[in-house]
PDB file of C-alpha atoms and ligand atoms in Angstrom:
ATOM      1  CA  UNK A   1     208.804 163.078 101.345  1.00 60.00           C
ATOM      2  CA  UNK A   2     211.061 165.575  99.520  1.00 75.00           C
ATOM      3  CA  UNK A   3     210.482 166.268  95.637  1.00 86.00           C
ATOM      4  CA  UNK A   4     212.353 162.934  93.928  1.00 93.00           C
ATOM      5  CA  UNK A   5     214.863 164.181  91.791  1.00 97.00           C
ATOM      6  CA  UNK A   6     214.303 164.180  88.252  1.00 98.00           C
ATOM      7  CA  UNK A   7     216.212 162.051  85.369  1.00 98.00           C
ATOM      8  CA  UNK A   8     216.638 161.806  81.624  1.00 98.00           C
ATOM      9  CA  UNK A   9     218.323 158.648  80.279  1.00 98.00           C
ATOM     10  CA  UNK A  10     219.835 158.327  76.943  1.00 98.00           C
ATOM     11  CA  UNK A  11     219.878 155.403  74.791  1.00 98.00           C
ATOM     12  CA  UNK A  12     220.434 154.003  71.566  1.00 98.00           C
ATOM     13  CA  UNK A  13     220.249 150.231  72.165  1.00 98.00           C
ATOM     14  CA  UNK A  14     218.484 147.392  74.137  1.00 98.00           C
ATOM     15  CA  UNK A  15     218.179 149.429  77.569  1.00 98.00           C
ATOM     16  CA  UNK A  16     218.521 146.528  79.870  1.00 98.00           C
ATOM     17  CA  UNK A  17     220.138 149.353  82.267  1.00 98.00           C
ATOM     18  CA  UNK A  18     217.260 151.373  81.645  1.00 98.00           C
ATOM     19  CA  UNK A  19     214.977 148.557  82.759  1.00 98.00           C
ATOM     20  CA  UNK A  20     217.327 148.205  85.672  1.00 98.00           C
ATOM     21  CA  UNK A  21     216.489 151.552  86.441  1.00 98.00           C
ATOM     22  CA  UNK A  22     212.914 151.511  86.533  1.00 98.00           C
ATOM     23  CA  UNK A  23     212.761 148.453  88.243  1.00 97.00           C
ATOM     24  CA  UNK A  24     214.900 150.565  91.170  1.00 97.00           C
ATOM     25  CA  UNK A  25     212.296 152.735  91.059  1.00 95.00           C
ATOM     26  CA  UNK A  26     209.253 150.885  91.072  1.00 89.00           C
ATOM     27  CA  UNK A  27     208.292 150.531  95.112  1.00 85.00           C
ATOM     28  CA  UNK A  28     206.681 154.188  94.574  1.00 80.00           C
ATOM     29  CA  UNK A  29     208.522 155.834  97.125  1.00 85.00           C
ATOM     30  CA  UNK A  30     212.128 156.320  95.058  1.00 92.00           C
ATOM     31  CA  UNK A  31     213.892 159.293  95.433  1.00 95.00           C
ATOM     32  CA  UNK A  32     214.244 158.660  91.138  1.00 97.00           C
ATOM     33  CA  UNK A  33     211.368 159.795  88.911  1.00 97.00           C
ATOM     34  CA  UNK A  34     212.511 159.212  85.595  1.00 98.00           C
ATOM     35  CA  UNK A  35     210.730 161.639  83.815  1.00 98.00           C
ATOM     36  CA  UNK A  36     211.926 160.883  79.884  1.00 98.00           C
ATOM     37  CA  UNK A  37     213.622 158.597  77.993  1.00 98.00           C
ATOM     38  CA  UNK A  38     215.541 160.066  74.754  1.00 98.00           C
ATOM     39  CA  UNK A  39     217.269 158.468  71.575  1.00 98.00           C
ATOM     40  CA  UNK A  40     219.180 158.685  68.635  1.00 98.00           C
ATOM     41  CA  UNK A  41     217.110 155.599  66.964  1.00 97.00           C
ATOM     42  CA  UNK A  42     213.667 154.891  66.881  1.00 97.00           C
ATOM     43  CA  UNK A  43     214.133 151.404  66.633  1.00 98.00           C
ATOM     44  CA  UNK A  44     216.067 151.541  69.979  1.00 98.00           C
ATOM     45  CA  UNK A  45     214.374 148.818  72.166  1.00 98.00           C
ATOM     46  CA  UNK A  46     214.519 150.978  75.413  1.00 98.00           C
ATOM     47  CA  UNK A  47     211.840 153.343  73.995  1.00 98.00           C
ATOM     48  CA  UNK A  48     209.267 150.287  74.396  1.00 98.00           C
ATOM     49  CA  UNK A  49     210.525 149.888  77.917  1.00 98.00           C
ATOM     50  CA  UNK A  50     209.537 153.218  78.637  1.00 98.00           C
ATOM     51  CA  UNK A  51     206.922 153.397  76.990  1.00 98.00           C
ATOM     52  CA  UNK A  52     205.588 150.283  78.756  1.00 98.00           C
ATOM     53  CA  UNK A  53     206.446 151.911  82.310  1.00 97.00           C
ATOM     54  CA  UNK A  54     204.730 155.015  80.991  1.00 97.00           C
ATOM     55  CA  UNK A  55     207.739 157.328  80.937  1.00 98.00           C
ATOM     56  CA  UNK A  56     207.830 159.992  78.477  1.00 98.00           C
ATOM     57  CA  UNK A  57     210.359 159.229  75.411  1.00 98.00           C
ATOM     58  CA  UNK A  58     211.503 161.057  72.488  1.00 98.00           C
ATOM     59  CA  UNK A  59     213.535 160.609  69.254  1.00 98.00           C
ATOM     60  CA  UNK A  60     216.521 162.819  68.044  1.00 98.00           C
ATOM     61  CA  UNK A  61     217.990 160.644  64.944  1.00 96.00           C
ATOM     62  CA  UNK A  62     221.311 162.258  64.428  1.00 91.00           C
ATOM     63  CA  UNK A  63     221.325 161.850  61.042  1.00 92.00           C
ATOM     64  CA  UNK A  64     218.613 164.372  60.734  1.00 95.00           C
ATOM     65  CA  UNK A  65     221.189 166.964  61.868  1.00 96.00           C
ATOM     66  CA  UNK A  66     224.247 168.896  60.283  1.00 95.00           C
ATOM     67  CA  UNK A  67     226.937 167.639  62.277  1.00 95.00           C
ATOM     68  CA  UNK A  68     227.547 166.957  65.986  1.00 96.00           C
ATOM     69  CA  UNK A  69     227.390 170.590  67.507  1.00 97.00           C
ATOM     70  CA  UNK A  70     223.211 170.633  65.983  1.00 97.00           C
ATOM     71  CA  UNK A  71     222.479 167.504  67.201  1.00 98.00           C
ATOM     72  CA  UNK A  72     224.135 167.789  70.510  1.00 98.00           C
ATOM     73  CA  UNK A  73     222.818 171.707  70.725  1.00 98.00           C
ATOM     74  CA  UNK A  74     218.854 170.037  69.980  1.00 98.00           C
ATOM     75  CA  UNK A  75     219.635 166.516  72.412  1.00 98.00           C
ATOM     76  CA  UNK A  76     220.203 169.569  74.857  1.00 98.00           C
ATOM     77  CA  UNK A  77     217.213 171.726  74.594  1.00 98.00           C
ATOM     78  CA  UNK A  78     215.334 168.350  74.638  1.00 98.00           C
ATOM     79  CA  UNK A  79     216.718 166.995  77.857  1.00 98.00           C
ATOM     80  CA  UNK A  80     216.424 170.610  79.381  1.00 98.00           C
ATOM     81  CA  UNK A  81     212.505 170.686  78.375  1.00 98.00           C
ATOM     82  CA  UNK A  82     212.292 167.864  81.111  1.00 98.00           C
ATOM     83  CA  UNK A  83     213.966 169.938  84.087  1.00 97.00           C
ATOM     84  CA  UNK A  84     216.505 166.840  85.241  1.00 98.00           C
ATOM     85  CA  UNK A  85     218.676 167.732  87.990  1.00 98.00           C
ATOM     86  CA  UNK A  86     220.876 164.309  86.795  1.00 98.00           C
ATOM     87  CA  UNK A  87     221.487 162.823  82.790  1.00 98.00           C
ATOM     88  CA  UNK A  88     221.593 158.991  82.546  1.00 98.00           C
ATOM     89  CA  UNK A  89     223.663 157.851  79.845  1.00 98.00           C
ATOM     90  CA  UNK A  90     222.462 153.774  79.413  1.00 98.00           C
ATOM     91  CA  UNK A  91     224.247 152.614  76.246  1.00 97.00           C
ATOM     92  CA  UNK A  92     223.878 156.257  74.383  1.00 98.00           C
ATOM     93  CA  UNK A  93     226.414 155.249  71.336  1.00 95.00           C
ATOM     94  CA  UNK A  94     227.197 158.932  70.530  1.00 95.00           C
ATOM     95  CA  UNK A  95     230.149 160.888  71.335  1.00 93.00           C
ATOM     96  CA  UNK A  96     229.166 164.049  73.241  1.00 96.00           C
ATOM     97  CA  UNK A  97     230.811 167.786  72.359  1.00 97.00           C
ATOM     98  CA  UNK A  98     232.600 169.328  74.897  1.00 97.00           C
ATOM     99  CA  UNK A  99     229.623 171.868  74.819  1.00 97.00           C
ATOM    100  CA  UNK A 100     227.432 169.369  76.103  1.00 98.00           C
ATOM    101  CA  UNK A 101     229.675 167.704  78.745  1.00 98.00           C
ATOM    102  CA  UNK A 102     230.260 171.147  80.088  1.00 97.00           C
ATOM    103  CA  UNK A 103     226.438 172.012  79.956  1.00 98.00           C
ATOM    104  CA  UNK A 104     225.757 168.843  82.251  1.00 98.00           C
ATOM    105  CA  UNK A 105     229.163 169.036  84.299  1.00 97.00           C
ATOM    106  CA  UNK A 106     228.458 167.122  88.123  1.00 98.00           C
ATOM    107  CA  UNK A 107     225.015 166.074  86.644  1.00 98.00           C
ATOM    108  CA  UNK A 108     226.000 163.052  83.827  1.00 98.00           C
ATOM    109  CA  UNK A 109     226.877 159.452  84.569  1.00 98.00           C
ATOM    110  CA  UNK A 110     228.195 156.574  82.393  1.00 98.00           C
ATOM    111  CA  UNK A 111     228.235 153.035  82.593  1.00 98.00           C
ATOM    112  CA  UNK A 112     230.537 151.344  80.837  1.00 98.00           C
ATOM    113  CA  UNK A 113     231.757 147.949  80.712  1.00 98.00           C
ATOM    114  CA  UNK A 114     235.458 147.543  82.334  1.00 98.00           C
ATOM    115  CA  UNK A 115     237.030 148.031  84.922  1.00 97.00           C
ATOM    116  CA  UNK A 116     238.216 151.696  83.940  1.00 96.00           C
ATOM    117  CA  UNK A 117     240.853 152.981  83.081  1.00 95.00           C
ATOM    118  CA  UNK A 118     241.536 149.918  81.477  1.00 97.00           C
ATOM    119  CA  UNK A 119     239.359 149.073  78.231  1.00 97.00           C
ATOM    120  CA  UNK A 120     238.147 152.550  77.315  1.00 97.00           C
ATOM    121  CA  UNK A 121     235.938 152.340  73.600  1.00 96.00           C
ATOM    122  CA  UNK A 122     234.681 149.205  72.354  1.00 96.00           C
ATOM    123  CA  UNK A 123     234.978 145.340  72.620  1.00 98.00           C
ATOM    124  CA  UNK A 124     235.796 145.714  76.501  1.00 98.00           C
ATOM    125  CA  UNK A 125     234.830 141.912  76.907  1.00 98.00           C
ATOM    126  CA  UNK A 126     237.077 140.621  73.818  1.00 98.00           C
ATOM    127  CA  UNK A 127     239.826 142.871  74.973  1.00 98.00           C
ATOM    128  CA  UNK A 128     239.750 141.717  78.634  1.00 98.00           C
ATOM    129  CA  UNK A 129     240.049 138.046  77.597  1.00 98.00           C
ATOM    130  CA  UNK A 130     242.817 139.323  75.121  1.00 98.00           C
ATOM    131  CA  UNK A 131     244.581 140.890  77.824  1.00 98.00           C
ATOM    132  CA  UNK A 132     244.670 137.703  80.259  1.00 98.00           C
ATOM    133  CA  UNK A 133     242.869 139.769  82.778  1.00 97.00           C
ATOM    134  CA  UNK A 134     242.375 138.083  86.009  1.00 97.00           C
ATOM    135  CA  UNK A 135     239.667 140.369  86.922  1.00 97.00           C
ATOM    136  CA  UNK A 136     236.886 142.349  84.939  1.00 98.00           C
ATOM    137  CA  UNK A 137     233.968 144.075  85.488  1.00 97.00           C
ATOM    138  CA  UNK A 138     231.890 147.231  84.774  1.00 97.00           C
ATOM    139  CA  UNK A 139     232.398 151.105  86.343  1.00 97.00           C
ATOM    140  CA  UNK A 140     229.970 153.775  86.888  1.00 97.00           C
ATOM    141  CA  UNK A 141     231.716 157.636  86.689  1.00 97.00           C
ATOM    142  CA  UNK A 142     230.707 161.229  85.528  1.00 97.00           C
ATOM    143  CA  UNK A 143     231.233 161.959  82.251  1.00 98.00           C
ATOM    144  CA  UNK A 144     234.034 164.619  81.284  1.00 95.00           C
ATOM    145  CA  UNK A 145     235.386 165.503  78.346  1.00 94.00           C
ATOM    146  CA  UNK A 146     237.591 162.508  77.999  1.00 93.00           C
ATOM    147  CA  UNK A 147     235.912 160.024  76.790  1.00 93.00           C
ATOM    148  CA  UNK A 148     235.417 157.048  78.979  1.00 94.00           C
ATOM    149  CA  UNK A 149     238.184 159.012  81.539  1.00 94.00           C
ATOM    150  CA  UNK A 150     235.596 160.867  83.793  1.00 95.00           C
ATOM    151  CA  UNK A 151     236.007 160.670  87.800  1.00 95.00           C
ATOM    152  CA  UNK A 152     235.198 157.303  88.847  1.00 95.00           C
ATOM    153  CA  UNK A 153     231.784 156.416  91.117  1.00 95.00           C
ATOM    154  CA  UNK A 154     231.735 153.017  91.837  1.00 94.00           C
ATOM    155  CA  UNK A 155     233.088 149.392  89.755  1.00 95.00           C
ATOM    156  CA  UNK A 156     231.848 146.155  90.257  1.00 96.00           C
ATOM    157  CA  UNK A 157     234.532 143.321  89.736  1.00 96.00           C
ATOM    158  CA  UNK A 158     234.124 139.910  88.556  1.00 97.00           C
ATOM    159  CA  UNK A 159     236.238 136.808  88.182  1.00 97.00           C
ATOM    160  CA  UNK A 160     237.599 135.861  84.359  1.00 98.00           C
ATOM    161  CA  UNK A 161     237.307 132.111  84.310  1.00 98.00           C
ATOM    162  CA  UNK A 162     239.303 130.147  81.892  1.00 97.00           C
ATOM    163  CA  UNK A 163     235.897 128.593  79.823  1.00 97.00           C
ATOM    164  CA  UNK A 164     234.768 132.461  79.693  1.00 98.00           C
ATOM    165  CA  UNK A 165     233.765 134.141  76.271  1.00 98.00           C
ATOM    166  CA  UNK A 166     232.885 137.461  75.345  1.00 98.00           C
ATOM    167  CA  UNK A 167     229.906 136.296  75.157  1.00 98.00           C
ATOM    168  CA  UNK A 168     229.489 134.804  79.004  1.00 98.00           C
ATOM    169  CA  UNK A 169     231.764 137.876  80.330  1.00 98.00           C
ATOM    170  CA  UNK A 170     229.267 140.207  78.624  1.00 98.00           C
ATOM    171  CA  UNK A 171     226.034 138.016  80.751  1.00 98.00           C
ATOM    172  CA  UNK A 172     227.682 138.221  83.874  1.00 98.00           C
ATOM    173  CA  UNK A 173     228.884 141.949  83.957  1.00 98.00           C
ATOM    174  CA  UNK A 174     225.580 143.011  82.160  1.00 97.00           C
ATOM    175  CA  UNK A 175     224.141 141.568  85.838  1.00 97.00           C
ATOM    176  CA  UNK A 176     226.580 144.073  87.716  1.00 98.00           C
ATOM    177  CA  UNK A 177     225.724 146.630  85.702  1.00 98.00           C
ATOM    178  CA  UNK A 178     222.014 146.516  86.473  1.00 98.00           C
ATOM    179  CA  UNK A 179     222.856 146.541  90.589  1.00 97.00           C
ATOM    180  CA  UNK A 180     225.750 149.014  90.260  1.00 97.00           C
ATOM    181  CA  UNK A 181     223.854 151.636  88.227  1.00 98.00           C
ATOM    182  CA  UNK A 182     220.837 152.482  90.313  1.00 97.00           C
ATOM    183  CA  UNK A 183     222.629 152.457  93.155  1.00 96.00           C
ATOM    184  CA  UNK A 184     224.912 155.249  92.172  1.00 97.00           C
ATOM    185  CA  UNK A 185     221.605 157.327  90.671  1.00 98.00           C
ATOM    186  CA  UNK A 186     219.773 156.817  93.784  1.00 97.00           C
ATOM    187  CA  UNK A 187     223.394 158.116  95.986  1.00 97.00           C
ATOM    188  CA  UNK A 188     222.685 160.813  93.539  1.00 98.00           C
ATOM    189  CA  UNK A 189     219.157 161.509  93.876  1.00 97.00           C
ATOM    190  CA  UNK A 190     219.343 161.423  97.786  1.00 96.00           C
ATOM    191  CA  UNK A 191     221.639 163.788  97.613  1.00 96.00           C
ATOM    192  CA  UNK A 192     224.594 161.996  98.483  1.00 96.00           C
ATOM    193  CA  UNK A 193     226.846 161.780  95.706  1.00 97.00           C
ATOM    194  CA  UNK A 194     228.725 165.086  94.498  1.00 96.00           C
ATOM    195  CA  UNK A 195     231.319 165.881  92.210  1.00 96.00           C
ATOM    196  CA  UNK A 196     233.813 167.835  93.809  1.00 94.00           C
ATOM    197  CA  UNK A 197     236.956 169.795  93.124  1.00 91.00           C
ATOM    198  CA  UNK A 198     238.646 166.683  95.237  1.00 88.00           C
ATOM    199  CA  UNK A 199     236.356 164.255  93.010  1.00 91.00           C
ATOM    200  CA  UNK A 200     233.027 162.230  93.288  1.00 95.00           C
ATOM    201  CA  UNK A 201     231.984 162.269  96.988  1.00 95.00           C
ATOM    202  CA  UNK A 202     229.591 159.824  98.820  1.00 94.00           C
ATOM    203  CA  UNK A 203     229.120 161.063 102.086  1.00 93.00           C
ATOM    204  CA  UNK A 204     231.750 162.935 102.084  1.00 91.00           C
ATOM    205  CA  UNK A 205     234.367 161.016 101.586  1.00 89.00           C
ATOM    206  CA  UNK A 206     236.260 160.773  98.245  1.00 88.00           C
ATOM    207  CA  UNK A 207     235.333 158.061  96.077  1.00 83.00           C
ATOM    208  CA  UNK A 208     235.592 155.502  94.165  1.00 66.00           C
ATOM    209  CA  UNK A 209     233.524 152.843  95.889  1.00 56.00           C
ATOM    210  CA  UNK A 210     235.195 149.488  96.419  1.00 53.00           C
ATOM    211  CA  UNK A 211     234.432 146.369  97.659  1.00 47.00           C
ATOM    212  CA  UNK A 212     231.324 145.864  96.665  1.00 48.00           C
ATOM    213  CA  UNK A 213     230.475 142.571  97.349  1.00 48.00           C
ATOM    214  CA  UNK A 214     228.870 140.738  93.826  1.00 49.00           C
ATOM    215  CA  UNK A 215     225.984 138.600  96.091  1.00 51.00           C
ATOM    216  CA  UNK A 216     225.438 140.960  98.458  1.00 49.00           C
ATOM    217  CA  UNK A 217     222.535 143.934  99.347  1.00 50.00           C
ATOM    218  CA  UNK A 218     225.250 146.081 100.822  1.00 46.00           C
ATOM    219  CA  UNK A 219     226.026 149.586 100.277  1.00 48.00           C
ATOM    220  CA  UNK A 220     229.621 149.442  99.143  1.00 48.00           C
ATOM    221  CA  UNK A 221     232.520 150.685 101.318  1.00 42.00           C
ATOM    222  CA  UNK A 222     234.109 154.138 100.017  1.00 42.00           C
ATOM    223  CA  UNK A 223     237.798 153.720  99.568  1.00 37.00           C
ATOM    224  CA  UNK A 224     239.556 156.464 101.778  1.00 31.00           C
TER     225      UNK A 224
HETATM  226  C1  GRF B   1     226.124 148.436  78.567  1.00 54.23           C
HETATM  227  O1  GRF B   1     227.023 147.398  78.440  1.00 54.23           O
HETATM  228  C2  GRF B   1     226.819 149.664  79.078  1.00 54.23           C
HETATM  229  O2  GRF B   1     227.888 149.367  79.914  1.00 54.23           O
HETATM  230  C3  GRF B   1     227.299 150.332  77.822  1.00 54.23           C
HETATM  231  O3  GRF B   1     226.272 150.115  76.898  1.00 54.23           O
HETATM  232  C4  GRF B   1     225.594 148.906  77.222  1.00 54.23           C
HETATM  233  C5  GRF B   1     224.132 149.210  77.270  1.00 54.23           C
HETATM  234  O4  GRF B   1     223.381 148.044  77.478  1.00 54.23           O
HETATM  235  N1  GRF B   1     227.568 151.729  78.052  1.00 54.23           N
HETATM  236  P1  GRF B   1     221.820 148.122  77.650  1.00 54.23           P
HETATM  237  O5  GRF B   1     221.255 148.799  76.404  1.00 54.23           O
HETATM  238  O6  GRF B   1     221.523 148.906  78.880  1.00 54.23           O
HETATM  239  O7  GRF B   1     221.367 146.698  77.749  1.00 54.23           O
END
């Protein structure tokens, strides 16, 4: 089997994506071998995860630091002392330097919780329901210096319902989330997802991913 390729996540929060993760990876034979776990809090609830799954973790509080270019100049000689070929971000509530997106350009996914481009930032659900969207859902994309504007990987889209909440929109893309995320780690790790001077790539052809049905196994279908 050829070496599984290596990951750091980041967190600061619950890490329900993180768990999502190492669930994916679980059957011993991934092509994933998450090989730390790293964040800004030590009350972050994902370090137990890892801890429990026997990953490696480590704590940078940002407050220890003088200012975003130290902290994000020490997250980086942390996540390099692990040898990742990709960088996980799972709920990682900092914003990153251009220093560092450059340092981990083609190598850094997001996950975040919209149907990009709409709903960049915070309080996607509310906002969706605010905005009488028909549709919502979550997208997966490499980071760039725009925050929450990176090339998109693959979305997941659900139906807004007229009894939904924040609350139950939250539940029910939280669920996407954990299917769309290690699928686009493990394109990734096999080798099969690139960023490109045309864009993200599975397979060769030009992404994103669409039609990804919500109750089904299925790899999705790259839009042409
Ligand atoms: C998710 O909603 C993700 O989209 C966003 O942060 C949240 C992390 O959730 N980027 P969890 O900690 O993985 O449960």
């Amino acid at each position: 089997m050829p070496r599984p390729c290596n990951v750091v996540v980041l967190l600061s929060g619950t890490g329900s994506n993180l768990q999502a993760l190492i669930d994916s990876t679980a059957d011993g034979e991934s092509s994933v071998r998450i090989a730390a776990v790293i964040a800004n809090r030590s009350d972050a609830y994902g370090l137990q995860r890892a801890q429990a799954a026997g990953i490696a973790t480590r704590v940078l509080e940002h407050g220890d630091y003088q200012g975003r270019d130290a902290f994000d100049a020490a997250l980086m000689e942390a996540i390099d002392g692990f040898d990742p070929q990709l960088v996980v971000l799972a709920g990682f509530m900092r914003i990153l330097t251009p220093a560092f997106v450059r340092h981990y350009h083609g190598r850094l996914l997001n996950i975040h919780p919209s149907l990009l481009p709409r709903h960049k930032g915070l309080h996607t659900h509310q906002r969706a329901l605010e905005a009488g969207d028909t549709e919502h859902g979550c997208s997966v994309h490499f980071v760039t210096e725009e925050l929450d504007g990176g090339p998109l990987v693959v979305q997941a889209v659900i139906p807004v319902h007229s009894q939904d909440t924040a609350a139950s929109l939250a539940q029910r893309v939280h669920a996407q989330e954990h299917r769309i995320y290690p699928l686009a780690v493990r394109w990734f790790a096999e080798g099969r997802l690139q960023l490109t001077d045309a864009g993200p790539q599975l397979d060769g052809v030009v992404l994103p991913a669409t039609g990804y049905p919500i109750n089904s196994k299925e790899t999705p279908c790259a839009a042409p």
